[in-house]
Each structure stands twice: as structure tokens, then as C-alpha cells.
Amino acid sequence: MRERDHFLTKARSSKSELDWSKYRNLRNTVTREIRKAKGRYYRNLLEENLDKPSKFWKAVKKLVPNEKSSTKASTIRIKYDDKLTEDNYTTANAFCNFFCNLAKRMNNELNDCSCTLNNIIHHARSVNVFNFTPVLPSSILCHLKSIKVCKSSGIDAIPAKLLRDAASEISVSLTGLINLSLFLGNIPDEWKVAKVIPIYKSGTHDNPENYRPISILPVLSKMLEREAHTQLYRHIDINNLLSPFQCGFRKNYSCETTVTYFTDKIRKNADSGLLTGAIFIDIKKAFDTVNHENLLRKLYRFGLEDKELDWFENYLTTQRVSIEGILSNFGEITAGVPRRSYMPNKVYTYLPVHRCRTSIIFRATLQWT
């Protein structure tokens, strides 16, 4: 490359065709070698991560062009109440109002479904009562040291790297705060406010329907979430409260488990002369329209009461939308669970309630005629 640049400078000054020819040959050689080096790099990267799905697909995304990135709008302006927002502040508030009222608008269209569900989920309550247990400082220290420094900061603007570097100094104090939160059934206000980033999906850029909300919570709150999730999952697992077909967010289960069961079912029915029918359902705005009342009722059935149930109810309350660093006013959440949060998405998957985003397999076996 240095030789190429040298002959480019020389050719510009001498204007000699020989120098220009030498420069073009070197330029083509450099381009060819760069392409070969990239090919070797990505081939080795894919081969090294064949047994690591997350890293493998990250490498694939680097290879495949992303059309969404090229169509991203530089400045977001949306239509809300038949008006186009004028600046980032009005846009942030418009998004906040839209996301907070989204569930109300969609649930008004599903009153019949909601009533049916309310009748379905009134079943017998779990006999075993769930209680939070004290968290040990060693557990919090382990969580702090395992924080990924690339994690975005929440409303509190405390970076993940700072918390990881100070893990040994703050682990005891943080453990006290977490135990106090679990004991009182309350969460510090600064820990439960989500900074929501609207991410463009497709369609026109001025339609808020074409954006999905990504919630960024304070890193400290994720330590609390992790402990609450660990204890709740242990209770659910010990008491066998999950369906044997629940494969999401469970140890030793995955999408492959569902696919294997489904294909085996099809083969078995085919061998028996039966026809298998399947319906796959992907509910629109599923995470954004989770009914809090139904979710809490399901938690009560699973053995949560008093301060444990109050803790989960207290969690889902407030959010603010951020547009290019400009924050909206506080918005009260009446439905939905935070995206990109450690615990609520997993709990939501364990406790399928109104508008659950899961591919539902409806199997119908018909005798061949």
C-alpha cells in the first residue's frame, strides 16, 4: 500500500504513462490482497464459532448487508394527533404517549378475547408459597464482575465498566439495597425507569406504528432482576409449574427441542396414516400489550403473595423515551413489559397470558380417506 501511494504521487507529478501503469497494477494488487485477507478472516471466524451460535450469527450479520441500516432516517419526525412533530422533544413525548397508550388501543379491539381469558385463568392456586430469600454478597460480586462493558447506561448514566471495576468495593452495599428491595416489596424509582429507544422497522418513517420500543434499564437494576429471576425460576422448576412443551428461556431447552418434537410428531402420524395440521401464530405487539392484571393473577396462582407480588406489581410502572439524547416526560405504563430487560421477558415467557408471543402449534390428526 505504501508503494502504491508512492507511485500515485509520482504519477501525478510526472504525468508519465509508465508511472500511471505501475500505480494501477499496484492498486489492483492491493485490492485483490485485501479481498483475500477478508475472505480468510471471515472463513476462519465462522469455522471457529460453529459451536457458538450467538458469535456465529454475529459473524454472519457482518457478511450480509443490512438494508435497514441504509434506510435509517437521520432525524425522526412522526405524525401524532394528525400533526407532524417539530423537534426531538415533541417527538420523544409523542412516542412516549403512543407506546403508553398502545396496549389500551389494541385491547379495546380484543375485549371478547380478554373476557374469555379471564375465565380461563381462574384456576386453583399453587399450594406452595413463594418467598424471596436473602441474597449473598458473593453472588452480587459475581454478577458485577461478569457485566459486559458494552452494555448501554440507563437513565442514571452509570456506565457498566465503572460498576465492574468497582465490584469489590460496592458489592456489599449493593447487596444490602437488593435485599431491602426484596424484603419491602418495593424498587427504587431510579432503578425501574426505562429509557426507551424507538427502533425503526419498516414502512414510512413518520408512522409511529413502524417503530418498536427498546427499553434500556439501569445496569444496577439488572443485578436485582437477575436475583429475582433466579429465585422465581427455582420455585417454578421445583414445583413443576411449567408445561413440558415450554422451551423458551429454560436450561437444556431450545428452539431445536420444539422443532425436534414437532417433526417427530409429523413422522409418527405419517407412519400411522394420519395427516398433521399446524397453525403458527405470531401475535402483533406482543411484549408491548401484556395485560398486567392477568400477569399478576398468574403470579398469584403460582404462589406469589404479599410483598413478593407487590414487588412485581411495583416493577412495571414508568418509562421515558429518548430521541438523540433528548428525554420525554415520564409516562405511566399500564401494560407491556420492558424489552432488553433481563428478568421480565423471561418471566413473561414462563407465564403466558393475554397476547403471548409464542408460536402456538395446533395439531390436528385426520384419518386418511
Coordinates of C-alpha atoms in Angstrom, one line a residue:
M1 CA 0.0 0.0 0.0
R2 CA 2.9 2.4 0.7
E3 CA 4.4 1.5 -2.7
R4 CA 1.0 2.1 -4.3
D5 CA 0.7 5.6 -2.7
H6 CA 4.3 6.4 -3.7
F7 CA 3.6 5.7 -7.4
L8 CA 0.4 7.6 -7.2
T9 CA 2.2 10.7 -6.0
K10 CA 4.9 10.2 -8.6
A11 CA 2.5 9.7 -11.5
R12 CA 0.6 12.9 -10.6
S13 CA 3.8 14.9 -10.7
S14 CA 5.5 13.2 -13.7
K15 CA 2.3 12.5 -15.7
S16 CA 4.2 9.6 -17.1
E17 CA 2.1 6.8 -18.6
L18 CA 4.6 4.3 -17.2
D19 CA 4.2 5.6 -13.7
W20 CA 0.4 5.5 -14.1
S21 CA 0.6 1.9 -15.3
K22 CA 2.7 0.9 -12.4
Y23 CA 0.3 2.6 -10.0
R24 CA -2.8 0.9 -11.5
N25 CA -1.1 -2.5 -11.2
L26 CA -0.2 -1.9 -7.6
R27 CA -3.7 -0.6 -6.9
N28 CA -5.3 -3.8 -8.3
T29 CA -2.9 -5.9 -6.4
V30 CA -3.7 -4.2 -3.1
T31 CA -7.5 -4.6 -3.8
R32 CA -7.1 -8.2 -4.6
E33 CA -5.0 -8.9 -1.5
I34 CA -7.5 -7.1 0.8
R35 CA -10.3 -9.2 -0.6
K36 CA -8.3 -12.4 0.0
A37 CA -7.5 -11.3 3.6
K38 CA -11.1 -10.5 4.3
G39 CA -12.2 -13.9 2.9
R40 CA -9.7 -15.7 5.1
Y41 CA -10.7 -13.7 8.1
Y42 CA -14.4 -14.4 7.9
R43 CA -13.9 -18.0 6.9
N44 CA -11.8 -18.6 10.0
L45 CA -14.2 -16.6 12.1
L46 CA -17.1 -18.8 11.0
E47 CA -15.2 -22.0 11.5
E48 CA -14.1 -21.0 15.0
N49 CA -17.6 -20.3 16.1
L50 CA -19.5 -23.2 14.6
D51 CA -20.3 -24.4 18.1
K52 CA -21.2 -20.9 19.4
P53 CA -24.5 -19.9 17.8
S54 CA -24.5 -16.3 19.1
K55 CA -21.0 -15.5 17.9
F56 CA -21.6 -17.4 14.6
W57 CA -24.7 -15.3 13.7
K58 CA -22.9 -12.1 14.7
A59 CA -20.2 -13.0 12.1
V60 CA -22.9 -13.8 9.5
K61 CA -24.5 -10.4 10.1
K62 CA -21.2 -8.7 9.3
L63 CA -21.1 -10.6 6.0
V64 CA -24.8 -9.9 5.0
P65 CA -25.7 -6.3 4.2
N66 CA -28.4 -4.8 6.4
E67 CA -31.0 -3.0 4.3
K68 CA -32.4 -1.3 7.4
S69 CA -29.2 0.5 8.2
S70 CA -29.2 2.1 4.8
T71 CA -32.8 3.3 5.1
K72 CA -32.4 4.8 8.6
A73 CA -33.7 8.3 8.9
S74 CA -31.2 10.9 10.1
T75 CA -33.9 12.8 12.1
I76 CA -37.1 11.2 13.4
R77 CA -40.3 13.1 12.9
I78 CA -43.6 11.4 13.3
K79 CA -47.3 12.2 12.9
Y80 CA -49.2 12.1 16.2
D81 CA -52.7 13.5 16.6
D82 CA -52.7 14.4 12.9
K83 CA -49.7 16.7 13.4
L84 CA -46.0 16.3 12.4
T85 CA -43.7 16.7 15.4
E86 CA -41.4 19.7 15.2
D87 CA -38.3 18.8 17.3
N88 CA -36.7 15.9 19.2
Y89 CA -38.6 16.8 22.5
T90 CA -42.0 16.8 20.9
T91 CA -41.1 13.6 19.0
A92 CA -40.0 11.9 22.2
N93 CA -43.2 12.9 24.0
A94 CA -45.3 11.7 21.0
F95 CA -43.5 8.3 21.1
C96 CA -44.0 8.1 24.9
N97 CA -47.7 8.7 24.7
F98 CA -48.0 6.3 21.7
F99 CA -46.2 3.5 23.5
C100 CA -48.1 4.0 26.8
N101 CA -51.5 4.0 25.1
L102 CA -50.7 1.3 22.6
A103 CA -52.0 -1.6 24.7
K104 CA -55.2 0.3 25.6
R105 CA -56.0 0.8 21.9
M106 CA -55.2 -2.8 20.9
N107 CA -57.0 -4.3 23.9
N108 CA -60.2 -2.4 23.1
E109 CA -60.3 -4.4 19.9
L110 CA -59.9 -7.7 21.8
N111 CA -62.5 -7.3 24.6
D112 CA -64.0 -10.7 23.7
C113 CA -60.7 -12.4 23.8
S114 CA -59.8 -10.8 27.2
C115 CA -63.1 -11.9 28.7
T116 CA -62.5 -15.4 27.6
L117 CA -59.0 -15.4 29.0
N118 CA -60.2 -14.1 32.4
N119 CA -62.5 -17.1 32.6
I120 CA -59.7 -19.5 31.6
I121 CA -57.1 -18.4 34.1
H122 CA -59.3 -18.6 37.2
H123 CA -57.9 -22.0 38.3
A124 CA -56.7 -23.4 41.6
R125 CA -53.8 -21.6 43.2
S126 CA -50.5 -23.3 43.7
V127 CA -50.2 -24.8 47.2
N128 CA -46.6 -23.8 47.8
V129 CA -46.0 -20.2 48.6
F130 CA -43.1 -18.3 47.1
N131 CA -40.9 -16.1 49.3
F132 CA -37.8 -14.1 48.5
T133 CA -34.7 -15.3 50.3
P134 CA -31.7 -13.0 51.3
V135 CA -29.0 -12.5 48.6
L136 CA -25.4 -13.1 49.4
P137 CA -22.7 -10.5 48.7
S138 CA -20.6 -13.2 46.9
S139 CA -23.5 -13.7 44.4
I140 CA -23.7 -9.9 43.6
L141 CA -19.9 -9.7 43.3
C142 CA -20.0 -12.5 40.7
H143 CA -22.7 -10.7 38.8
L144 CA -20.8 -7.4 38.8
K145 CA -17.6 -9.0 37.6
S146 CA -19.5 -10.6 34.7
I147 CA -21.1 -7.4 33.4
K148 CA -20.4 -6.7 29.8
V149 CA -18.8 -3.3 29.5
C150 CA -20.6 -2.7 26.2
K151 CA -24.0 -2.5 27.9
S152 CA -25.7 0.8 27.5
S153 CA -26.3 3.0 30.5
G154 CA -29.9 3.7 31.7
I155 CA -31.4 7.0 33.0
D156 CA -28.9 7.1 35.8
A157 CA -26.0 7.3 33.2
I158 CA -23.8 5.0 35.3
P159 CA -21.5 3.1 32.9
A160 CA -21.2 -0.7 33.1
K161 CA -17.4 -0.5 33.1
L162 CA -17.4 1.6 36.2
L163 CA -19.6 -0.9 38.1
R164 CA -17.4 -3.8 37.0
D165 CA -14.2 -2.1 38.0
A166 CA -15.6 -1.1 41.4
A167 CA -17.3 -4.5 42.0
S168 CA -15.3 -5.5 45.1
E169 CA -16.0 -2.1 46.7
I170 CA -19.7 -1.8 46.1
S171 CA -20.9 -5.4 46.2
V172 CA -21.7 -5.4 50.0
S173 CA -23.6 -2.1 49.8
L174 CA -25.5 -3.2 46.7
T175 CA -26.4 -6.5 48.3
G176 CA -28.0 -4.5 51.2
L177 CA -30.0 -2.4 48.8
I178 CA -31.2 -5.5 46.8
N179 CA -32.2 -7.4 50.0
L180 CA -34.1 -4.3 51.2
S181 CA -35.9 -4.1 47.9
L182 CA -36.9 -7.8 48.1
F183 CA -37.9 -7.6 51.8
L184 CA -40.1 -4.5 51.4
G185 CA -41.6 -5.4 48.0
N186 CA -40.5 -2.1 46.5
I187 CA -38.0 -1.0 44.0
P188 CA -36.0 2.3 43.9
D189 CA -37.6 4.7 41.5
E190 CA -34.3 5.3 39.7
W191 CA -33.9 1.6 39.0
K192 CA -37.3 1.0 37.4
V193 CA -37.5 3.9 34.9
A194 CA -36.8 2.6 31.4
K195 CA -35.1 4.7 28.8
V196 CA -37.0 3.7 25.6
I197 CA -35.3 4.0 22.2
P198 CA -37.7 3.7 19.2
I199 CA -36.1 1.4 16.6
Y200 CA -37.4 1.7 13.0
K201 CA -38.6 -1.5 11.5
S202 CA -40.2 -0.8 8.0
G203 CA -42.6 1.4 6.2
T204 CA -42.9 5.1 6.3
H205 CA -40.7 6.9 8.9
D206 CA -43.4 9.3 10.1
N207 CA -45.7 6.5 11.3
P208 CA -45.1 5.5 15.0
E209 CA -46.6 2.1 14.2
N210 CA -43.4 1.3 12.3
Y211 CA -41.2 1.6 15.3
R212 CA -40.6 -0.9 18.1
P213 CA -39.6 0.3 21.7
I214 CA -36.3 -1.0 23.2
S215 CA -36.1 -0.4 26.9
I216 CA -32.7 0.4 28.4
L217 CA -32.7 0.0 32.2
P218 CA -30.0 1.0 34.7
V219 CA -27.3 -1.6 35.0
L220 CA -27.7 -1.8 38.8
S221 CA -31.4 -2.8 38.4
K222 CA -30.3 -5.8 36.3
M223 CA -28.5 -7.2 39.3
L224 CA -31.8 -7.0 41.2
E225 CA -33.7 -8.5 38.2
R226 CA -31.2 -11.4 38.0
E227 CA -31.6 -12.4 41.6
A228 CA -35.4 -12.1 41.4
H229 CA -35.5 -14.2 38.3
T230 CA -33.2 -16.9 39.7
Q231 CA -35.3 -17.3 42.8
L232 CA -38.6 -17.3 41.0
Y233 CA -37.4 -19.8 38.4
R234 CA -36.2 -22.1 41.1
H235 CA -39.6 -22.0 42.7
I236 CA -41.3 -22.7 39.3
D237 CA -38.9 -25.5 38.5
I238 CA -39.2 -27.3 41.9
N239 CA -43.0 -27.2 41.8
N240 CA -43.2 -28.3 38.2
L241 CA -45.4 -25.4 37.2
L242 CA -44.2 -25.2 33.6
S243 CA -45.7 -27.1 30.7
P244 CA -43.4 -29.8 29.4
F245 CA -43.7 -28.1 26.0
Q246 CA -42.4 -24.7 27.3
C247 CA -38.9 -24.5 25.6
G248 CA -38.2 -20.7 25.8
F249 CA -35.6 -19.4 28.4
R250 CA -35.2 -22.8 30.1
K251 CA -32.0 -24.7 30.7
N252 CA -31.5 -27.7 28.4
Y253 CA -34.3 -26.5 26.2
S254 CA -34.2 -24.5 23.0
C255 CA -35.9 -23.9 19.6
E256 CA -34.3 -27.2 18.5
T257 CA -36.3 -29.0 21.2
T258 CA -39.6 -27.7 19.7
V259 CA -38.6 -28.4 16.2
T260 CA -37.4 -32.0 17.0
Y261 CA -40.7 -32.7 18.9
F262 CA -42.8 -31.2 16.0
T263 CA -41.0 -33.1 13.2
D264 CA -41.1 -36.4 15.2
K265 CA -44.9 -35.9 15.7
I266 CA -45.3 -35.4 12.0
R267 CA -43.3 -38.5 11.1
K268 CA -45.1 -40.6 13.7
N269 CA -48.5 -39.5 12.4
A270 CA -47.4 -40.1 8.8
D271 CA -46.3 -43.7 9.7
S272 CA -49.7 -44.2 11.3
G273 CA -51.5 -43.0 8.1
L274 CA -52.6 -39.7 9.8
L275 CA -52.4 -36.1 8.5
T276 CA -51.0 -33.4 10.8
G277 CA -52.1 -29.8 10.5
A278 CA -50.3 -26.9 12.2
I279 CA -51.1 -23.3 12.8
F280 CA -48.2 -20.9 13.7
I281 CA -49.3 -17.6 15.3
D282 CA -47.0 -14.6 15.9
I283 CA -49.0 -12.0 17.9
K284 CA -48.5 -8.4 16.9
K285 CA -47.0 -6.1 19.6
A286 CA -47.0 -9.0 22.0
F287 CA -44.4 -7.7 24.5
D288 CA -46.0 -4.2 24.4
T289 CA -49.5 -5.3 25.2
V290 CA -49.0 -7.8 28.1
N291 CA -52.0 -7.3 30.5
H292 CA -50.6 -6.5 33.9
E293 CA -53.7 -7.7 35.7
N294 CA -53.6 -11.1 34.1
L295 CA -49.9 -11.4 34.6
L296 CA -50.2 -10.6 38.4
R297 CA -53.1 -13.0 38.6
K298 CA -51.0 -15.8 37.1
L299 CA -48.2 -15.0 39.5
Y300 CA -50.6 -15.3 42.4
R301 CA -51.7 -18.7 41.1
F302 CA -48.0 -19.7 41.1
G303 CA -47.7 -19.0 44.8
L304 CA -46.7 -15.3 45.0
E305 CA -48.5 -13.1 47.5
D306 CA -48.0 -10.1 49.9
K307 CA -44.6 -8.4 49.3
E308 CA -43.5 -10.8 46.6
L309 CA -46.5 -10.0 44.5
D310 CA -46.2 -6.3 45.4
W311 CA -42.6 -6.3 44.1
F312 CA -43.6 -7.4 40.6
E313 CA -46.5 -5.0 40.6
N314 CA -44.2 -2.2 41.6
Y315 CA -41.7 -3.0 38.9
L316 CA -43.9 -2.2 35.8
T317 CA -44.7 1.5 36.2
T318 CA -42.7 4.2 34.4
Q319 CA -40.8 4.9 31.2
R320 CA -39.2 7.8 29.3
V321 CA -38.4 8.0 25.5
S322 CA -35.1 9.2 24.3
I323 CA -34.6 10.7 20.8
E324 CA -31.0 11.6 20.1
G325 CA -30.3 12.2 23.8
I326 CA -33.5 14.3 24.4
L327 CA -35.7 12.7 27.0
S328 CA -39.5 12.9 27.1
N329 CA -41.7 13.4 30.1
F330 CA -42.4 10.5 32.4
G331 CA -45.1 8.1 31.0
E332 CA -47.1 5.7 33.1
I333 CA -47.1 2.1 31.8
T334 CA -50.4 0.4 32.1
A335 CA -49.5 -2.7 30.0
G336 CA -46.4 -4.4 28.5
V337 CA -43.0 -5.5 29.8
P338 CA -39.7 -3.8 29.2
R339 CA -37.7 -5.0 26.1
R340 CA -34.0 -5.8 26.7
S341 CA -34.6 -6.4 30.4
Y342 CA -33.1 -9.5 32.0
M343 CA -36.0 -10.7 34.1
P344 CA -39.4 -9.5 32.8
N345 CA -39.1 -11.1 29.4
K346 CA -38.2 -14.4 30.9
V347 CA -41.0 -14.3 33.5
Y348 CA -43.4 -13.3 30.7
T349 CA -42.4 -16.3 28.7
Y350 CA -42.8 -18.6 31.7
L351 CA -46.3 -17.2 32.5
P352 CA -48.1 -17.0 29.1
V353 CA -51.0 -14.6 29.5
H354 CA -53.0 -12.3 27.2
R355 CA -51.3 -11.8 23.8
C356 CA -48.4 -14.2 24.4
R357 CA -45.9 -14.0 21.6
T358 CA -45.3 -17.7 21.1
S359 CA -45.7 -19.9 18.0
I360 CA -48.7 -21.9 19.1
I361 CA -48.9 -25.3 17.4
F362 CA -52.3 -26.6 16.8
R363 CA -52.1 -30.3 15.9
A364 CA -55.0 -32.0 14.2
T365 CA -54.8 -35.6 13.2
L366 CA -57.2 -36.7 10.5
Q367 CA -57.6 -40.2 9.3
W368 CA -56.6 -40.7 5.6
T369 CA -59.6 -41.4 3.3

